[in-house]
Short mmCIF file of C-alpha atoms (C1' of nucleotides) in Angstrom, two decimals:
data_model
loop_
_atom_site.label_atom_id
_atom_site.label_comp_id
_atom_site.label_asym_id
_atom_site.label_seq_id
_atom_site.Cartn_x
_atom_site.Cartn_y
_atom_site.Cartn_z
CA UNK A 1 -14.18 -8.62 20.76
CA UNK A 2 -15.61 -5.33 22.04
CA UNK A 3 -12.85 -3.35 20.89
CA UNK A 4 -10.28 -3.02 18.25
CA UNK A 5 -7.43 -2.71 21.02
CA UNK A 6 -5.17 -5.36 19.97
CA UNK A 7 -3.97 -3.69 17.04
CA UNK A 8 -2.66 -0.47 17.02
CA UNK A 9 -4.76 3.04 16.88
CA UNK A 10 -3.51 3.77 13.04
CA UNK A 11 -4.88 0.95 11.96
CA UNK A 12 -7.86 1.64 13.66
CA UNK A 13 -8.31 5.23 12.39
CA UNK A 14 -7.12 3.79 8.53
CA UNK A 15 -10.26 1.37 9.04
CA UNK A 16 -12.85 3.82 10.08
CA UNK A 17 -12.03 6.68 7.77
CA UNK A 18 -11.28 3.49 4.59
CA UNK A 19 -15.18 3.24 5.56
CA UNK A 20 -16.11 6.70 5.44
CA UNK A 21 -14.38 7.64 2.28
CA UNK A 22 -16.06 4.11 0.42
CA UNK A 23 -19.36 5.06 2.18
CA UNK A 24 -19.18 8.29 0.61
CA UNK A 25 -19.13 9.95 3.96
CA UNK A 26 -16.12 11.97 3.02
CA UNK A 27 -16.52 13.49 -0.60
CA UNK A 28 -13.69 13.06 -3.03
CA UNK A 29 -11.42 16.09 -3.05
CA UNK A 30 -11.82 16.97 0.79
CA UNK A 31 -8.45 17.81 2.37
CA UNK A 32 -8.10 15.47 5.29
CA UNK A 33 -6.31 17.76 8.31
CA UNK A 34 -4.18 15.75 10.72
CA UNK A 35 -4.84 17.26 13.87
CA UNK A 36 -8.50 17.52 12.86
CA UNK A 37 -8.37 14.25 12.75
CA UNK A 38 -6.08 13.36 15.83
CA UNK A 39 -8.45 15.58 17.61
CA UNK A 40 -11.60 13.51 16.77
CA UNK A 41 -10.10 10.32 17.90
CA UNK A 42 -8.45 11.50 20.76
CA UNK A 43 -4.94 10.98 19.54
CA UNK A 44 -2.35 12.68 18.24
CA UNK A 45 -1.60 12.98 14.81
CA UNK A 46 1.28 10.13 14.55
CA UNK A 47 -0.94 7.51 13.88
CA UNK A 48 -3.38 9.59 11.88
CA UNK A 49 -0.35 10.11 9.68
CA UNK A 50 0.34 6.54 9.09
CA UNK A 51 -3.19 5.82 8.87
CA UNK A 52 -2.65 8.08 5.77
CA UNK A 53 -0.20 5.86 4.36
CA UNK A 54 -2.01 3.17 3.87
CA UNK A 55 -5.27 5.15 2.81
CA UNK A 56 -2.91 6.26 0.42
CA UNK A 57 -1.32 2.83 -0.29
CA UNK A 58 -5.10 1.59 -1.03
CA UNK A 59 -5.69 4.48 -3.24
CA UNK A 60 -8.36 6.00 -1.43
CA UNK A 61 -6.35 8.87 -0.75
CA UNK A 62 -3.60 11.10 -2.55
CA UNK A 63 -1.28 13.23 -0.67
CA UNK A 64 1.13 15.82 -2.21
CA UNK A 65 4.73 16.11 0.31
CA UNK A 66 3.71 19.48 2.27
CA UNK A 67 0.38 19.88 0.51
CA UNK A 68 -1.55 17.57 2.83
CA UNK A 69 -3.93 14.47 1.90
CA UNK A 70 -6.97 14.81 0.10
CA UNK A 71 -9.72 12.16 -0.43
CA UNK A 72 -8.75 10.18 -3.78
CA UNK A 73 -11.24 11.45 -6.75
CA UNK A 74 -12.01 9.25 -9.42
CA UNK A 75 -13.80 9.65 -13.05
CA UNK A 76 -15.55 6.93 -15.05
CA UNK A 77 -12.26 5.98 -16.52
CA UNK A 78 -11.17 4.94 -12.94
CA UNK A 79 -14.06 3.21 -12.36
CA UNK A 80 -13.54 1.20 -15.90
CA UNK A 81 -9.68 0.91 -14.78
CA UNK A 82 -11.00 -0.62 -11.42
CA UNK A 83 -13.46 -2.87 -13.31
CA UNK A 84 -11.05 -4.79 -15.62
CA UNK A 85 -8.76 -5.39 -13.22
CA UNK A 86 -11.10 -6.41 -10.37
CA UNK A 87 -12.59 -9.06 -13.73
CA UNK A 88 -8.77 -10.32 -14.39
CA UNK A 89 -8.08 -11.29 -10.98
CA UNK A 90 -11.32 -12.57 -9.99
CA UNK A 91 -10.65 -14.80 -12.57
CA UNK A 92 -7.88 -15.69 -11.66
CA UNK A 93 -8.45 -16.78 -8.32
CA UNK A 94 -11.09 -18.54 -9.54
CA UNK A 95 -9.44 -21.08 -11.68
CA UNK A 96 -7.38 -21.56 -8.07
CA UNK A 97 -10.15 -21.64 -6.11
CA UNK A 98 -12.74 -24.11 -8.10
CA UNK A 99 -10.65 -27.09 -6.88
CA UNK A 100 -10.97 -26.29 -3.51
CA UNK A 101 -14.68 -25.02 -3.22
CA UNK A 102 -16.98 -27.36 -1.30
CA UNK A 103 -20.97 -28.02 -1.41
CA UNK A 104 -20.91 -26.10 2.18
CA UNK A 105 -19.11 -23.03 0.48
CA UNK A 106 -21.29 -22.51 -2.36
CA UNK A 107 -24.23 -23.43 0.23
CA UNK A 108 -23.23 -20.36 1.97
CA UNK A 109 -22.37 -17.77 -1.59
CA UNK A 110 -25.77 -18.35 -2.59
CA UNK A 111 -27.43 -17.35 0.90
CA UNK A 112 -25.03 -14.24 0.30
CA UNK A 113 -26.87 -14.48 -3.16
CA UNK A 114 -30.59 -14.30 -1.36
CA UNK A 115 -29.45 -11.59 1.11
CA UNK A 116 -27.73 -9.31 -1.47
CA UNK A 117 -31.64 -9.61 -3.15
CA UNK A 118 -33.48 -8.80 0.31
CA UNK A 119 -31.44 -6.44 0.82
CA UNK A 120 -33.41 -3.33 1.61
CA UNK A 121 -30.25 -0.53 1.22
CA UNK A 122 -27.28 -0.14 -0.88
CA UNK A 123 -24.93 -1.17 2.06
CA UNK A 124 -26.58 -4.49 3.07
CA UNK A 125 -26.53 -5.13 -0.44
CA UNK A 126 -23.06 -4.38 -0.96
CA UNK A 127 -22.12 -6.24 1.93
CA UNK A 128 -23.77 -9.19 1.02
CA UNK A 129 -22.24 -8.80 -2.90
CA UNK A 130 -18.94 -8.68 -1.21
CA UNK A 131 -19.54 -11.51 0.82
CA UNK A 132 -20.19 -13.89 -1.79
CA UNK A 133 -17.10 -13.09 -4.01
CA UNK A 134 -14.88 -13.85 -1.25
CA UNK A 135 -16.73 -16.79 -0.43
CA UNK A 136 -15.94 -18.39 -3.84
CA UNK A 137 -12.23 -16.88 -4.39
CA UNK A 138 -10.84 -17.04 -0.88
CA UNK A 139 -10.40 -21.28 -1.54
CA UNK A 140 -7.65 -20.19 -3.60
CA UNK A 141 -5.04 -19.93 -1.03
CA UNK A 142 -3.09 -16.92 -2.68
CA UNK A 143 -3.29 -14.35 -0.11
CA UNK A 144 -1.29 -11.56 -1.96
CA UNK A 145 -4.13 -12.00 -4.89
CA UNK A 146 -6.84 -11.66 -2.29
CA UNK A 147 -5.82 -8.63 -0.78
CA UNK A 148 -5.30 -7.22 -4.04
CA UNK A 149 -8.63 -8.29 -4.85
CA UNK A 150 -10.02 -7.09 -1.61
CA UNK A 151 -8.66 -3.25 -1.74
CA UNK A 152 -10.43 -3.20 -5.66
CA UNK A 153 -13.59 -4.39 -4.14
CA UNK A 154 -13.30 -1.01 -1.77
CA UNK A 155 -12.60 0.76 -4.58
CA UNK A 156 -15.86 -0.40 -6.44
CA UNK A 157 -17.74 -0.14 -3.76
CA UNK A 158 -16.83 3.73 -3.44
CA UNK A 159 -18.31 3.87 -6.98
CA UNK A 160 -21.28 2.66 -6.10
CA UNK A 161 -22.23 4.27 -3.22
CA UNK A 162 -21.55 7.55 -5.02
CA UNK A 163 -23.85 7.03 -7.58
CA UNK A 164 -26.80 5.23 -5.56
CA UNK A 165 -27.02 7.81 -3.35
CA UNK A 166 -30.89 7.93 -2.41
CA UNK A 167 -32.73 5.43 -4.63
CA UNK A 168 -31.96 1.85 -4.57
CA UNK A 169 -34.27 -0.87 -6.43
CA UNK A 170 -33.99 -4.65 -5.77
CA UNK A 171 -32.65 -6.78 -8.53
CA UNK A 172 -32.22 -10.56 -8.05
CA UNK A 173 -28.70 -11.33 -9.36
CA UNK A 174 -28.80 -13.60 -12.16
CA UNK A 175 -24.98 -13.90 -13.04
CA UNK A 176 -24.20 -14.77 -9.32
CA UNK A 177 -26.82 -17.67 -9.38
CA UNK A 178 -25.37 -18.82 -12.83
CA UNK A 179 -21.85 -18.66 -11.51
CA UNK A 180 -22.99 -20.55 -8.55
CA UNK A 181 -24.79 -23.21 -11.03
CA UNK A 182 -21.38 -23.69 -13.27
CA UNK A 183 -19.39 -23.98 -10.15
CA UNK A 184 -22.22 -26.55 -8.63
CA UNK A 185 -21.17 -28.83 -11.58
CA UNK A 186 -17.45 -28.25 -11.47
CA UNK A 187 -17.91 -26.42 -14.98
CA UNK A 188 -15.13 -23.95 -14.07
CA UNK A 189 -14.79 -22.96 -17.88
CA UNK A 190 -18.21 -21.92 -18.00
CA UNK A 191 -18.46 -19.99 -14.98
CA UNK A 192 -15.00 -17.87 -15.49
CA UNK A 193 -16.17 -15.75 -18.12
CA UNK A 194 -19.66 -14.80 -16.34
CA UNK A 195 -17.59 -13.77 -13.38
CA UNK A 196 -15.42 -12.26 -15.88
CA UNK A 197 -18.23 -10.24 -17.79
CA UNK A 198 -20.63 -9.63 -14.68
CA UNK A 199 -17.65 -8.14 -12.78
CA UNK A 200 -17.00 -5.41 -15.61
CA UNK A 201 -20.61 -4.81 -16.00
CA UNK A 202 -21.10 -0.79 -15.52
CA UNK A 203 -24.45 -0.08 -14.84
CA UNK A 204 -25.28 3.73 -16.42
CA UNK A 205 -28.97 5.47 -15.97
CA UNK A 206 -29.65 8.76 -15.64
CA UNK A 207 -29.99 10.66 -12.78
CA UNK A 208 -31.29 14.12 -11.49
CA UNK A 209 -29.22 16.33 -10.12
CA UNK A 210 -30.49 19.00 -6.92
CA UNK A 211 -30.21 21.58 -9.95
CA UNK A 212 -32.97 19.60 -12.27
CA UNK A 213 -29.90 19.23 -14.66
CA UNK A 214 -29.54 15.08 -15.05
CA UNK A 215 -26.31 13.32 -15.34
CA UNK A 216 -24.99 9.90 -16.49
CA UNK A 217 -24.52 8.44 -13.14
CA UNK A 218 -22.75 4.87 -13.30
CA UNK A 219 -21.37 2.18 -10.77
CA UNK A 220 -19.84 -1.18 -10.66
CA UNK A 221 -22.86 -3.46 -9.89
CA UNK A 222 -20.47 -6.71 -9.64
CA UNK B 1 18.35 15.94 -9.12
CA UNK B 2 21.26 15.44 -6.33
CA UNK B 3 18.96 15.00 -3.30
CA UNK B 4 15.22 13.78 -3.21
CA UNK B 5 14.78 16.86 -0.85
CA UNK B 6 11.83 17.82 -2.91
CA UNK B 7 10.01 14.54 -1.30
CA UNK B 8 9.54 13.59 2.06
CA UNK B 9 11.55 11.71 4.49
CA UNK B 10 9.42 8.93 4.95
CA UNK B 11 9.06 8.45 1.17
CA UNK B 12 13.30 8.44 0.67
CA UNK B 13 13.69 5.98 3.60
CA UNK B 14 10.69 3.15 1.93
CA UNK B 15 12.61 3.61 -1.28
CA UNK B 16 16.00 2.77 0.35
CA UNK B 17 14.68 0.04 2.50
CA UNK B 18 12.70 -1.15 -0.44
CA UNK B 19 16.03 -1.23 -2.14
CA UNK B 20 17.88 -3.56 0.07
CA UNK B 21 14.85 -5.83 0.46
CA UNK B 22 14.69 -6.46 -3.22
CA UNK B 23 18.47 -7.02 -3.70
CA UNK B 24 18.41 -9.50 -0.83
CA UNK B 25 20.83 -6.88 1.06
CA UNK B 26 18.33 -7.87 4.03
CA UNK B 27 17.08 -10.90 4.21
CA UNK B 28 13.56 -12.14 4.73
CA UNK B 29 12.66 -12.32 8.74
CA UNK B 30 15.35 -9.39 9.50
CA UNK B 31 13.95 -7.10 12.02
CA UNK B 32 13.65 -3.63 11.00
CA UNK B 33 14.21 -2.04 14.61
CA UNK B 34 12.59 1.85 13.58
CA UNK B 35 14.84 3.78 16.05
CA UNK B 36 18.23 1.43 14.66
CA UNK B 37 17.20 2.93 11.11
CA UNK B 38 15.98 6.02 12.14
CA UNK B 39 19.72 6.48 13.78
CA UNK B 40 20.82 5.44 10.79
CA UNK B 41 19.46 7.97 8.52
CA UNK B 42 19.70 10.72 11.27
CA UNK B 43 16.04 11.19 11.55
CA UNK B 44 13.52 10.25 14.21
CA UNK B 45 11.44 7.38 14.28
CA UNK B 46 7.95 8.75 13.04
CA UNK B 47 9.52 9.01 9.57
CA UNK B 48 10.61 5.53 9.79
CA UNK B 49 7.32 4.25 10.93
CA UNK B 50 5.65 5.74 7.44
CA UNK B 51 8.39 4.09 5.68
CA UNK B 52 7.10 0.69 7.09
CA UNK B 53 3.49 1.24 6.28
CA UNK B 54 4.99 1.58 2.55
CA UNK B 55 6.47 -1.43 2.42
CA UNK B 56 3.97 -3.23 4.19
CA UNK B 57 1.81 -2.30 1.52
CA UNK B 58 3.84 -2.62 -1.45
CA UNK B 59 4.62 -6.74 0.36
CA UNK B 60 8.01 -6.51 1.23
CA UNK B 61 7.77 -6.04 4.71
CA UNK B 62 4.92 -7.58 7.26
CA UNK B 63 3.83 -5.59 10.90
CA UNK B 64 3.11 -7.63 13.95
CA UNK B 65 1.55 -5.04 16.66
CA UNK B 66 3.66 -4.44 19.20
CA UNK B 67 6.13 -6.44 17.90
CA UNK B 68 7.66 -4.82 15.37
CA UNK B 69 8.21 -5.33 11.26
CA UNK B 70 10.00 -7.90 9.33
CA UNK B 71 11.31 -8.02 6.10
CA UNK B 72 8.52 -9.75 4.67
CA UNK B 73 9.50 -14.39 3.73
CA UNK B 74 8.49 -15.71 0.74
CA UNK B 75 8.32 -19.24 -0.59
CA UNK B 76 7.99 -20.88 -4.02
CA UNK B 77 4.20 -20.60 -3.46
CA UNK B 78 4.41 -17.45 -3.04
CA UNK B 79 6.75 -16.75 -6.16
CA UNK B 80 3.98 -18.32 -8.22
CA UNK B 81 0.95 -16.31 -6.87
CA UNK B 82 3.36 -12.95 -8.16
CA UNK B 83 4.15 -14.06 -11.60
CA UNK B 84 0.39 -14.87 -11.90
CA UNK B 85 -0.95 -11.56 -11.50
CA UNK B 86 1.58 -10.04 -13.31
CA UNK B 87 0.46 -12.41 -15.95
CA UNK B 88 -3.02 -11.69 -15.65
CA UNK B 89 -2.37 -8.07 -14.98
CA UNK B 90 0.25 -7.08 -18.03
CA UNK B 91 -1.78 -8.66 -20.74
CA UNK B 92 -4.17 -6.32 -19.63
CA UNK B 93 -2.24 -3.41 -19.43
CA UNK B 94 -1.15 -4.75 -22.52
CA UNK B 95 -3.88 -4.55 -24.50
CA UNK B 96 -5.00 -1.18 -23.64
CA UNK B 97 -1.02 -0.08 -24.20
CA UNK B 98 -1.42 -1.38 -28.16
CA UNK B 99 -2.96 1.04 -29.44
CA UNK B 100 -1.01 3.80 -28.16
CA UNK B 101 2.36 2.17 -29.25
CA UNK B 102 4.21 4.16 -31.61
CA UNK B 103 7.33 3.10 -33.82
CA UNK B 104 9.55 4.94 -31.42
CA UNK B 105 8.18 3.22 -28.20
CA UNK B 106 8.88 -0.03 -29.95
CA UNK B 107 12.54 0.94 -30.70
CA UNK B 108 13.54 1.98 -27.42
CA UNK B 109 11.75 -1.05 -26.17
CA UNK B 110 14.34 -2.77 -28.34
CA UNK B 111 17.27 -1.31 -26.94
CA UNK B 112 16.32 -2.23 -23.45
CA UNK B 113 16.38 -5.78 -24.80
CA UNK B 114 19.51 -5.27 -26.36
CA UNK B 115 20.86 -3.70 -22.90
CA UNK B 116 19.05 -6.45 -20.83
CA UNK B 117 21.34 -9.40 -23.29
CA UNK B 118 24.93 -7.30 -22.82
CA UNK B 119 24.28 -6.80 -19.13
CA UNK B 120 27.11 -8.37 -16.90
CA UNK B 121 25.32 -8.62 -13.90
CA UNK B 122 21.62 -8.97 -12.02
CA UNK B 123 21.08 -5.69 -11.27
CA UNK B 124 21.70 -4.41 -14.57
CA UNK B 125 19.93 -6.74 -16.47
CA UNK B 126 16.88 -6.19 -14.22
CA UNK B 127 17.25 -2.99 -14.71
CA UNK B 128 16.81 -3.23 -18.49
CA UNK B 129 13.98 -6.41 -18.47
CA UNK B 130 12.02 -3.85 -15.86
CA UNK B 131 12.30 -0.63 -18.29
CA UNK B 132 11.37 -3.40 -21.83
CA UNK B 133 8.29 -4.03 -19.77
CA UNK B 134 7.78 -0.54 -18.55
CA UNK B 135 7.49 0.83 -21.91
CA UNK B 136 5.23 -1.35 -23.74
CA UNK B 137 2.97 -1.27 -20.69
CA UNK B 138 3.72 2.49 -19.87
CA UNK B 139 0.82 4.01 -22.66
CA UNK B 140 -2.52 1.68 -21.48
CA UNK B 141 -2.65 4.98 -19.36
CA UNK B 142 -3.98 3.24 -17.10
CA UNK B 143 -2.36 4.21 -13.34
CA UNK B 144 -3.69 2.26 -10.78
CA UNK B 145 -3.02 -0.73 -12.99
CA UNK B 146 0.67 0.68 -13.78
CA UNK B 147 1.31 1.12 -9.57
CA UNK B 148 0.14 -2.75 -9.20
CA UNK B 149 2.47 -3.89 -11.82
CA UNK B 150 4.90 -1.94 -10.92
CA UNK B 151 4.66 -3.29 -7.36
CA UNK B 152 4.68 -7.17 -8.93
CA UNK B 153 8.17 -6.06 -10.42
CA UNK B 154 9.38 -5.62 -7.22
CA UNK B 155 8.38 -8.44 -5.71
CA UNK B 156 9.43 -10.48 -9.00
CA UNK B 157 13.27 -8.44 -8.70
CA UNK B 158 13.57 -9.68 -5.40
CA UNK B 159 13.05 -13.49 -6.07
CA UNK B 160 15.38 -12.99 -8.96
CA UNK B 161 18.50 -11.17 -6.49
CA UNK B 162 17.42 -13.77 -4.13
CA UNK B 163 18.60 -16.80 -6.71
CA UNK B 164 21.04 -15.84 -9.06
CA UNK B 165 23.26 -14.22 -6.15
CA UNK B 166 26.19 -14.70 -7.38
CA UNK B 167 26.60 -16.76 -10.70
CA UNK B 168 24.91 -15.56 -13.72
CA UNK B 169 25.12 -16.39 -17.50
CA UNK B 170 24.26 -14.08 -20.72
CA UNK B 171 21.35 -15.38 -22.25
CA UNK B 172 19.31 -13.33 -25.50
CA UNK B 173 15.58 -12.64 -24.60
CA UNK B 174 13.92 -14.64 -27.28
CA UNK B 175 10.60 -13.66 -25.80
CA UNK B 176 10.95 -9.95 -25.57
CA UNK B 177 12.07 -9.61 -29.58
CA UNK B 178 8.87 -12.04 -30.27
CA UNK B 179 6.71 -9.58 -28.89
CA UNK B 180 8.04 -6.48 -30.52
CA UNK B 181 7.63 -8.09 -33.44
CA UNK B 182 4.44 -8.81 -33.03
CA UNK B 183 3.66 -5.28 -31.68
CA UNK B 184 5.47 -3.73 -34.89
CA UNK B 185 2.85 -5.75 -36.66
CA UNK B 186 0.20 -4.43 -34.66
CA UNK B 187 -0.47 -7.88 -33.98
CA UNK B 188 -1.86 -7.69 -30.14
CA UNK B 189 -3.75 -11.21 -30.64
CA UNK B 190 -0.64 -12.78 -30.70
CA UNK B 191 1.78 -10.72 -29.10
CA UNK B 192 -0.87 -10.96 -25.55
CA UNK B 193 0.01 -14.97 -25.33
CA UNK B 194 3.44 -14.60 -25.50
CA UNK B 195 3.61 -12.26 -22.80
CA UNK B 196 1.23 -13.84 -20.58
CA UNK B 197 3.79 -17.23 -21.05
CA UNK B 198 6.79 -14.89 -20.44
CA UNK B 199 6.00 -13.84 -17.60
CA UNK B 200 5.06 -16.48 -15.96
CA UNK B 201 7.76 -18.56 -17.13
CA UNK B 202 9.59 -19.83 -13.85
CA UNK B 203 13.13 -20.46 -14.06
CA UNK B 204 14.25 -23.82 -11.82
CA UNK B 205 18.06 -24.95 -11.22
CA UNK B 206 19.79 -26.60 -8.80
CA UNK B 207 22.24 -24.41 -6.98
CA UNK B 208 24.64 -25.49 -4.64
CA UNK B 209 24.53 -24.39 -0.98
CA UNK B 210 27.55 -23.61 1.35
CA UNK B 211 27.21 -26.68 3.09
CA UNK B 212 27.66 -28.62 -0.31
CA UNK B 213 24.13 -29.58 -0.83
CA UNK B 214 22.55 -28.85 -3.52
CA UNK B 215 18.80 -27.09 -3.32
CA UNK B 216 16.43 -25.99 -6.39
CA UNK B 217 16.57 -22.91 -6.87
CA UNK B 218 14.17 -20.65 -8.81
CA UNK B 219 13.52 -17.29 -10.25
CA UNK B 220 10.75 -15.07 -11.67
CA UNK B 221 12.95 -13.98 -14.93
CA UNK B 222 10.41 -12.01 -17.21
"C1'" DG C 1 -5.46 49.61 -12.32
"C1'" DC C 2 -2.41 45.49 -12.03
"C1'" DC C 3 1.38 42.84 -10.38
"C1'" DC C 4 4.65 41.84 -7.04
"C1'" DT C 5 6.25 41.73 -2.40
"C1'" DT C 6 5.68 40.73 2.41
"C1'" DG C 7 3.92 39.27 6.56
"C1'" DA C 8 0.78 36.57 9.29
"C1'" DC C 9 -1.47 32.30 9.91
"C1'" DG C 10 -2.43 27.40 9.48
"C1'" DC C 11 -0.92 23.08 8.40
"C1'" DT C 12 2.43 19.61 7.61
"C1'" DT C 13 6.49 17.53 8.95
"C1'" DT C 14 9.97 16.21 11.98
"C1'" DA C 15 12.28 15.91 16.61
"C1'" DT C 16 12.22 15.02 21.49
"C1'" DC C 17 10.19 12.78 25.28
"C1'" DC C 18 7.30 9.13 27.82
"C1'" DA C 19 4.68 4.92 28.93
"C1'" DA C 20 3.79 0.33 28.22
"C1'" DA C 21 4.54 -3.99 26.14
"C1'" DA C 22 7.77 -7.56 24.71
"C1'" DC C 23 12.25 -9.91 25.12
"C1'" DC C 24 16.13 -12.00 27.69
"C1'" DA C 25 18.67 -13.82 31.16
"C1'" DT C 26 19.13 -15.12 35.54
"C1'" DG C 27 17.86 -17.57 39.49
"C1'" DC C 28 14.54 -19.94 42.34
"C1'" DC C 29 11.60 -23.70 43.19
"C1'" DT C 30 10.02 -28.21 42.28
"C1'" DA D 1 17.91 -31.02 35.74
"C1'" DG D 2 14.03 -28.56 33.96
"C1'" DG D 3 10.29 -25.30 34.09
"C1'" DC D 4 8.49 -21.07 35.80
"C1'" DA D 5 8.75 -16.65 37.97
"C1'" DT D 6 11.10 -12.14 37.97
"C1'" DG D 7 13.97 -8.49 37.20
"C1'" DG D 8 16.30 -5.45 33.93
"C1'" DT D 9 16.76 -4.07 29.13
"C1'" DT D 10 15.30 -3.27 24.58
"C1'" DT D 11 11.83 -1.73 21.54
"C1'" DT D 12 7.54 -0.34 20.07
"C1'" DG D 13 3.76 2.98 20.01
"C1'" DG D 14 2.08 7.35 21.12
"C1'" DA D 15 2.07 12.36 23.10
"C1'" DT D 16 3.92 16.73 23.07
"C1'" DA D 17 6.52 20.34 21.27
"C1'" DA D 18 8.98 22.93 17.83
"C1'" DA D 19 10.35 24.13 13.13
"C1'" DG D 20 9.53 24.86 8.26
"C1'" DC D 21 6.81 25.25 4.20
"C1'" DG D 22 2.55 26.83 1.78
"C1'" DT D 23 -1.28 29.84 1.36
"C1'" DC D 24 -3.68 33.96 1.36
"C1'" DA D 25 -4.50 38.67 1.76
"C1'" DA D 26 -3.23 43.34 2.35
"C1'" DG D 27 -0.33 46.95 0.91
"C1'" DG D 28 3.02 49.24 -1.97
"C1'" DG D 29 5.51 49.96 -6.39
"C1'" DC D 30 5.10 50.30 -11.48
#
DNA sequence: GCCCTTGACGCTTTATCCAAAACCATGCCT
DNA sequence: AGGCATGGTTTTGGATAAAGCGTCAAGGGC
C-alpha cells in the first residue's frame, strides 16, 4: 500500500498534478511543460503526455495541438455551470441510492457531517464534505453517474480552494444534517430538493485583494 | 477540410476508434493491441496510447494496467444509467437553451426531424436525431454541460448500432415535433417533460439470434 | 518610425528502441 | 489424466532520440 506501483506512472502523475491544480497549487492559466514535468518525476514525458489527456478529459486542463497544455481557467459562470449539474445528478443518484442506504451508512455521512464542522482548514473540510456525498450516492450502483459525479466534485472543489485561500471560518452544516434526517425516515422526496438546493448554493462575500482593491470572491460550499 | 492535419494524431485516431466502437464495427471486449493500430494508421504507438486515454474517458473503452484496453461491455443496466443522465442532463441544458432559441433554430431543428423520419438506415437517422438534439441544446451556452451530453450521445448511438443491426423500420418522431411546438410557444414548462420522457424512453423487442433463439433486444432511441 | 522578414531557440509531437510483464503452449511430474 | 512448472512469444509501458511547429526578437526594407 506504500506505493502507487501497480498502476502505471501516467496515472500516477494525472493524480498528483489533478491534486495540485484543485488545491490551487498550480494557478489557472500556467502552461504545463512536458519535460518540466517528466523531469520532476523522473520520467520521460510519455506518460506525462497521457497524464495530460485525462487532465484534459476531466477538464482541469485545456491543451491547444502544438500550443501545449495550460491549467483549465474558469469564471463564475463555470462555477454556476459546475453547480447545476453537480445538483441534477446528485439528485439523481439519490433517488437510486435511497433504497439501498442503510442505518450504518448514514451512521457514517453524519460523522463525515461532524468532521467537515471540526474541521480546522479548508482541505479537511473539503475532504470530509466530499466524503459524505459519496457516502449517500455511491448505494446507487451506477458507476458511470458516479464518476461523472466524482470529476464535478474536483471541479468544485478547485472553486473553493481558490476563493478560501487564507481565511476559513467553521460553519456547522445544516442542509447535510437535514438531508441526513429526511433520508433517516426514508422521506426521499423531502430530502432531494435540499441536496438539490444546498448543492447549487454559491456562497459570495467580499474579499481583499494584496492591492486593498476587494473583489466578489465566491465558491461552491456544497 | 480534406485532412484533419490541422489536429493531432492522437486526436484523429480516438475519433476513428470512437467511430467503430459506436457502430458496433468492434465489439465490446475486443482488444485494442496499440502497436496492431498504430501499424495500422502508420504511426507509432505513443499516439495510439493518447487515443486510448480518450476513449477511456469518454466510456467506450476500459484500461487494465499492464494488460492492455478493451472496447469497453455494456449491459441493459448500464443502458439505463446513460439515458438517465442524459435525461437529467438535457432538461437542463434545456432550460438554459430556451431562452436563446430563435425562430430559425427551431426550423432547422425541424428539418433534422424531417431528415431523421426519411432516413433509410441507422446511421443516418442517428445522424439527424443527434443534430435535432444538438440544436435545441446547442444555445444553453453552457460547454462543459454540452461535452457531457455530447459524450451520453455516444454512448446512447452505440446501444442503438448495437440493436437495430440490421432490420430497421421508418417511424415519425412524434416526440421531437411535440417539443418544437412547445418551444415555438415558448412553452419550456411543458416542452422540459417531454424531453426528459423522450429520452429516456427505452425501446424493447425481441430479435432473433443466429442460432434461432430469440433474445430482447433494446435501444436508447431519443 | 513602423512593419515585415528571418533566424535562432524552446517546446511539442512523433518515431525508434528497450525492458519487463503477461500470455500461451508444451512437457514434466504426480 | 490432470495440474503445475517453464520456456518462448506477444504485448504493454517507458526511455531516448529526432523532427517539426510556434514564438520571439533583432535587423532590414518601406
Amino acid at each position: 500500500m506504500t506505493s502507487a506501483s501497480e498502476d502505471t506512472i501516467a496515472s500516477r502523475i494525472s493524480r498528483i498534478l489533478a491534486d495540485r491544480i484543485v488545491t490551487g497549487q498550480l494557478d489557472p492559466g500556467t502552461k504545463l511543460r512536458q519535460d518540466h514535468i517528466a523531469e520532476e518525476f523522473g520520467t520521460s514525458h510519455v506518460p506525462v503526455r497521457e497524464a495530460f489527456r485525462r487532465l484534459e478529459a476531466q477538464g482541469l486542463a485545456v491543451s491547444e495541438p502544438r500550443r501545449g497544455v495550460r491549467v483549465a481557467s474558469f469564471d463564475l459562470k463555470e462555477v454556476r455551470e459546475v453547480a447545476q449539474m453537480r445538483a441534477a445528478l446528485e439528485v439523481l443518484a439519490l433517488r437510486h441510492a435511497a433504497p439501498h442506504l442503510t442505518a450504518a451508512i448514514l451512521d457514517q455521512a453524519e460523522e463525515a457531517t461532524v468532521a467537515g464542522d471540526n474541521s480546522r482548514d479548508v482541505r479537511s473540510w473539503e475532504e470530509a464534505n466530499r466524503r459524505f456525498h459519496t457516502l449517500i450516492l455511491t448505494p446507487c450502483g451506477m458507476p458511470r453517474l458516479l464518476a461523472a459525479i466524482s470529476d464535478l466534485h474536483a471541479a468544485s472543489a478547485r472553486f473553493l480552494f481558490a476563493s478560501w485561500r487564507s481565511e476559513w471560518e467553521v460553519r456547522t452544516d445544516h442542509d447535510h444534517r437535514a438531508i441526513l434526517a429526511f433520508l433517516r425516515q426514508g422521506n426521499i422526496e423531502n430530502a432531494a430538493p435540499v441536496l438539490e438546493r444546498h448543492v447549487q448554493w454559491i456562497g459570495q462575500k467580499p474579499v481583499r485583494n494584496a492591492s486593498g482593491t476587494t473583489r466578489d470572491a465566491f465558491a461552491i460550499v456544497g
